[in-house]
mmCIF file of C-alpha atoms in Angstrom:
data_model
loop_
_atom_site.group_PDB
_atom_site.id
_atom_site.type_symbol
_atom_site.label_atom_id
_atom_site.label_comp_id
_atom_site.label_asym_id
_atom_site.label_seq_id
_atom_site.Cartn_x
_atom_site.Cartn_y
_atom_site.Cartn_z
ATOM 1 C CA HIS A 1 -38.695 -19.103 29.751
ATOM 2 C CA SER A 2 -40.767 -15.952 29.984
ATOM 3 C CA SER A 3 -44.519 -15.769 29.852
ATOM 4 C CA LEU A 4 -43.853 -12.938 27.363
ATOM 5 C CA LYS A 5 -42.816 -13.497 23.650
ATOM 6 C CA CYS A 6 -40.958 -10.307 23.766
ATOM 7 C CA TYR A 7 -40.337 -7.198 25.787
ATOM 8 C CA ASP A 8 -41.997 -3.706 25.164
ATOM 9 C CA PRO A 9 -39.108 -1.390 25.552
ATOM 10 C CA SER A 10 -41.453 1.755 25.488
ATOM 11 C CA ALA A 11 -41.072 2.618 29.161
ATOM 12 C CA LEU A 12 -37.275 2.239 28.944
ATOM 13 C CA THR A 13 -37.078 4.464 25.817
ATOM 14 C CA GLU A 14 -39.456 7.022 27.411
ATOM 15 C CA ALA A 15 -37.424 6.999 30.873
ATOM 16 C CA LEU A 16 -34.193 7.595 28.708
ATOM 17 C CA SER A 17 -35.799 10.119 26.567
ATOM 18 C CA LEU A 18 -34.706 8.204 23.565
ATOM 19 C CA ASN A 19 -35.709 9.216 20.235
ATOM 20 C CA THR A 20 -36.615 5.908 18.532
ATOM 21 C CA SER A 21 -36.274 7.308 15.219
ATOM 22 C CA VAL A 22 -32.573 8.045 15.383
ATOM 23 C CA GLN A 23 -30.193 5.165 15.448
ATOM 24 C CA GLN A 24 -27.612 4.997 18.275
ATOM 25 C CA ASP A 25 -24.643 2.837 18.802
ATOM 26 C CA ALA A 26 -23.964 0.599 21.722
ATOM 27 C CA GLN A 27 -21.447 3.139 23.227
ATOM 28 C CA GLU A 28 -23.928 6.117 23.045
ATOM 29 C CA PHE A 29 -26.663 3.866 24.458
ATOM 30 C CA ASN A 30 -24.268 2.534 27.397
ATOM 31 C CA LYS A 31 -23.260 6.192 28.331
ATOM 32 C CA LEU A 32 -27.042 7.407 28.378
ATOM 33 C CA LEU A 33 -28.148 4.321 30.335
ATOM 34 C CA LEU A 34 -25.279 4.651 33.028
ATOM 35 C CA SER A 35 -25.897 8.426 33.388
ATOM 36 C CA PHE A 36 -29.734 7.714 33.793
ATOM 37 C CA LEU A 37 -29.142 5.280 36.303
ATOM 38 C CA GLU A 38 -26.548 7.100 38.212
ATOM 39 C CA ASP A 39 -28.817 10.418 38.392
ATOM 40 C CA GLN A 40 -31.783 8.196 39.425
ATOM 41 C CA LEU A 41 -29.738 6.385 42.180
ATOM 42 C CA LYS A 42 -28.215 9.596 43.627
ATOM 43 C CA LEU A 43 -31.882 10.214 44.925
ATOM 44 C CA SER A 44 -32.200 6.902 46.607
ATOM 45 C CA PRO A 45 -32.444 6.946 50.263
ATOM 46 C CA GLU A 46 -30.392 4.042 50.429
ATOM 47 C CA PRO A 47 -26.635 5.081 50.843
ATOM 48 C CA SER A 48 -25.251 2.057 49.353
ATOM 49 C CA LEU A 49 -27.167 2.555 46.082
ATOM 50 C CA ARG A 50 -26.260 6.203 45.390
ATOM 51 C CA ARG A 51 -22.666 5.138 44.275
ATOM 52 C CA LEU A 52 -23.715 1.873 42.645
ATOM 53 C CA VAL A 53 -22.914 2.689 39.130
ATOM 54 C CA GLU A 54 -19.744 4.598 40.040
ATOM 55 C CA GLY A 55 -18.429 1.622 42.307
ATOM 56 C CA THR A 56 -19.395 -0.936 39.551
ATOM 57 C CA PHE A 57 -18.337 0.830 36.376
ATOM 58 C CA GLN A 58 -15.823 3.614 37.109
ATOM 59 C CA GLY A 59 -12.034 3.395 36.984
ATOM 60 C CA GLN A 60 -9.350 6.081 36.899
ATOM 61 C CA PHE A 61 -6.561 7.110 34.810
ATOM 62 C CA SER A 62 -4.059 9.895 34.625
ATOM 63 C CA TYR A 63 -1.912 11.228 31.745
ATOM 64 C CA HIS A 64 1.824 10.561 32.815
ATOM 65 C CA THR A 65 4.176 12.848 30.910
ATOM 66 C CA GLN A 66 7.930 12.927 31.768
ATOM 67 C CA CYS A 67 10.318 15.391 30.220
ATOM 68 C CA ARG A 68 13.442 13.737 28.730
ATOM 69 C CA ALA A 69 15.564 16.678 29.681
ATOM 70 C CA CYS A 70 14.889 16.954 33.328
ATOM 71 C CA ASN A 71 13.327 13.419 33.890
ATOM 72 C CA ARG A 72 10.396 14.927 35.985
ATOM 73 C CA PRO A 73 7.044 14.054 35.564
ATOM 74 C CA SER A 74 4.499 16.909 34.942
ATOM 75 C CA ASP A 75 2.255 18.137 37.648
ATOM 76 C CA SER A 76 -0.806 16.801 35.686
ATOM 77 C CA SER A 77 0.356 13.305 36.078
ATOM 78 C CA LYS A 78 -1.098 13.535 39.724
ATOM 79 C CA ASN A 79 -4.594 14.314 38.334
ATOM 80 C CA ARG A 80 -7.050 11.411 38.535
ATOM 81 C CA ILE A 81 -9.549 11.362 35.564
ATOM 82 C CA PRO A 82 -12.625 9.140 36.112
ATOM 83 C CA PHE A 83 -13.384 6.911 33.095
ATOM 84 C CA TYR A 84 -16.612 4.447 32.485
ATOM 85 C CA GLU A 85 -15.155 2.773 29.406
ATOM 86 C CA LEU A 86 -11.849 2.476 27.546
ATOM 87 C CA GLU A 87 -11.792 3.192 23.878
ATOM 88 C CA VAL A 88 -9.261 0.926 22.219
ATOM 89 C CA ASN A 89 -8.084 0.228 18.582
ATOM 90 C CA VAL A 90 -9.011 -3.137 16.952
ATOM 91 C CA ARG A 91 -6.051 -5.409 17.244
ATOM 92 C CA PRO A 92 -5.716 -9.098 16.896
ATOM 93 C CA THR A 93 -6.320 -9.644 20.597
ATOM 94 C CA LEU A 94 -7.920 -7.713 23.359
ATOM 95 C CA LEU A 95 -4.688 -7.670 25.343
ATOM 96 C CA ALA A 96 -2.725 -6.182 22.581
ATOM 97 C CA ALA A 97 -5.318 -3.536 22.077
ATOM 98 C CA LEU A 98 -5.067 -2.575 25.835
ATOM 99 C CA ASP A 99 -1.287 -2.620 25.504
ATOM 100 C CA GLU A 100 -1.340 -0.391 22.778
ATOM 101 C CA TYR A 101 -3.788 1.999 24.922
ATOM 102 C CA VAL A 102 -1.257 2.420 27.529
ATOM 103 C CA ALA A 103 1.997 2.432 25.556
ATOM 104 C CA ALA A 104 4.227 5.400 25.806
ATOM 105 C CA GLU A 105 4.256 7.934 22.826
ATOM 106 C CA GLU A 106 7.009 10.262 22.066
ATOM 107 C CA LEU A 107 6.477 13.867 22.138
ATOM 108 C CA CYS A 108 9.020 15.484 19.910
ATOM 109 C CA GLY A 109 9.464 17.818 16.952
ATOM 110 C CA GLY A 110 6.542 20.107 16.536
ATOM 111 C CA ASN A 111 4.752 18.124 19.315
ATOM 112 C CA GLN A 112 7.292 18.789 22.043
ATOM 113 C CA TYR A 113 6.102 19.067 25.720
ATOM 114 C CA ASP A 114 6.302 22.366 27.314
ATOM 115 C CA CYS A 115 8.253 21.666 30.554
ATOM 116 C CA THR A 116 7.391 23.901 33.367
ATOM 117 C CA HIS A 117 10.647 22.831 35.247
ATOM 118 C CA CYS A 118 12.812 23.414 32.207
ATOM 119 C CA ALA A 119 10.740 26.580 31.186
ATOM 120 C CA GLY A 120 10.661 25.419 27.650
ATOM 121 C CA LYS A 121 9.648 22.954 24.922
ATOM 122 C CA ARG A 122 11.505 19.685 25.602
ATOM 123 C CA ASP A 123 11.266 16.079 24.098
ATOM 124 C CA ALA A 124 9.088 13.800 26.531
ATOM 125 C CA THR A 125 7.124 10.724 26.827
ATOM 126 C CA ARG A 126 3.455 10.436 27.536
ATOM 127 C CA GLN A 127 1.358 7.577 28.356
ATOM 128 C CA ILE A 128 -2.180 6.939 29.719
ATOM 129 C CA ALA A 129 -1.572 5.480 33.225
ATOM 130 C CA LEU A 130 -4.310 3.275 34.454
ATOM 131 C CA VAL A 131 -4.726 4.131 38.139
ATOM 132 C CA SER A 132 -7.707 1.781 39.068
ATOM 133 C CA LEU A 133 -10.172 -0.529 37.234
ATOM 134 C CA PRO A 134 -13.608 -0.979 37.840
ATOM 135 C CA PRO A 135 -15.304 -4.546 38.758
ATOM 136 C CA VAL A 136 -17.016 -4.280 35.527
ATOM 137 C CA LEU A 137 -14.764 -3.017 32.621
ATOM 138 C CA CYS A 138 -16.446 -1.620 29.690
ATOM 139 C CA VAL A 139 -14.388 -1.727 26.402
ATOM 140 C CA GLN A 140 -15.413 0.104 23.263
ATOM 141 C CA LEU A 141 -13.728 -1.152 19.950
ATOM 142 C CA LEU A 142 -12.767 1.593 17.735
ATOM 143 C CA ARG A 143 -14.048 0.072 14.411
ATOM 144 C CA PHE A 144 -13.724 3.347 12.256
ATOM 145 C CA VAL A 145 -10.437 4.646 11.377
ATOM 146 C CA TYR A 146 -9.172 7.444 9.154
ATOM 147 C CA ASP A 147 -7.978 6.404 5.788
ATOM 148 C CA PRO A 148 -5.509 8.983 4.530
ATOM 149 C CA ALA A 149 -5.426 7.668 1.049
ATOM 150 C CA LYS A 150 -9.193 8.132 0.605
ATOM 151 C CA GLY A 151 -9.600 11.111 3.069
ATOM 152 C CA ASN A 152 -12.506 9.440 4.849
ATOM 153 C CA LYS A 153 -13.243 6.881 7.597
ATOM 154 C CA LYS A 154 -13.293 3.248 7.002
ATOM 155 C CA LYS A 155 -14.794 0.398 9.092
ATOM 156 C CA VAL A 156 -12.390 -1.978 10.592
ATOM 157 C CA SER A 157 -13.958 -5.544 10.487
ATOM 158 C CA ASP A 158 -11.071 -7.384 11.627
ATOM 159 C CA PRO A 159 -11.737 -10.123 14.296
ATOM 160 C CA ILE A 160 -10.456 -9.793 17.839
ATOM 161 C CA GLU A 161 -9.777 -12.435 20.045
ATOM 162 C CA PHE A 162 -10.205 -12.034 23.919
ATOM 163 C CA PRO A 163 -9.546 -14.467 26.993
ATOM 164 C CA GLU A 164 -12.282 -15.628 29.103
ATOM 165 C CA VAL A 165 -10.309 -14.094 32.173
ATOM 166 C CA LEU A 166 -8.563 -10.673 31.784
ATOM 167 C CA GLY A 167 -5.532 -10.456 33.905
ATOM 168 C CA LEU A 168 -5.053 -6.612 33.836
ATOM 169 C CA GLU A 169 -2.848 -6.001 37.058
ATOM 170 C CA ARG A 170 -0.021 -5.574 34.822
ATOM 171 C CA LEU A 171 -1.633 -2.538 33.313
ATOM 172 C CA ILE A 172 -2.115 -0.637 36.399
ATOM 173 C CA PHE A 173 0.266 2.240 37.146
ATOM 174 C CA SER A 174 2.060 2.344 40.341
ATOM 175 C CA ALA A 175 3.765 5.464 41.683
ATOM 176 C CA ASP A 176 7.162 3.790 41.611
ATOM 177 C CA GLY A 177 6.860 3.945 37.504
ATOM 178 C CA GLY A 178 5.503 0.341 36.814
#
């Protein structure tokens, strides 16, 4: 419905300092665009615009590590780390990919956790704890995986199903352990 048949992106690529002879993937472009917008909006005289990108696209997570010997969480579990996208493995459904993203992993054997309370290496569990999700959640599908048989990366081209509405409240970590 436009009066133009196409849009000339020259002004946009110039503003973003994009080298148009170099191919970038969607994730790289998204990071570049959000960083550019965030930098430009910080200069705005309008206070509500200064945090628009952060308020729209930024969530927070922490790494929750718990020692199996003393059952205490690590001090770093309290640290909040901002994110603008979640990078998930390709699974049959987006919900399965997100469940895997926040699933606990066992730290044992040569990968034990160095517990400050126990003063030594101990078995532990670690998981990404989503503390808050943004109003607009960007999800990056990790479509390249390492193939140990061939010693290189291979592209995953499996389909992934996603619901029209994502009910992600169950993935938010609360201080009471849920």
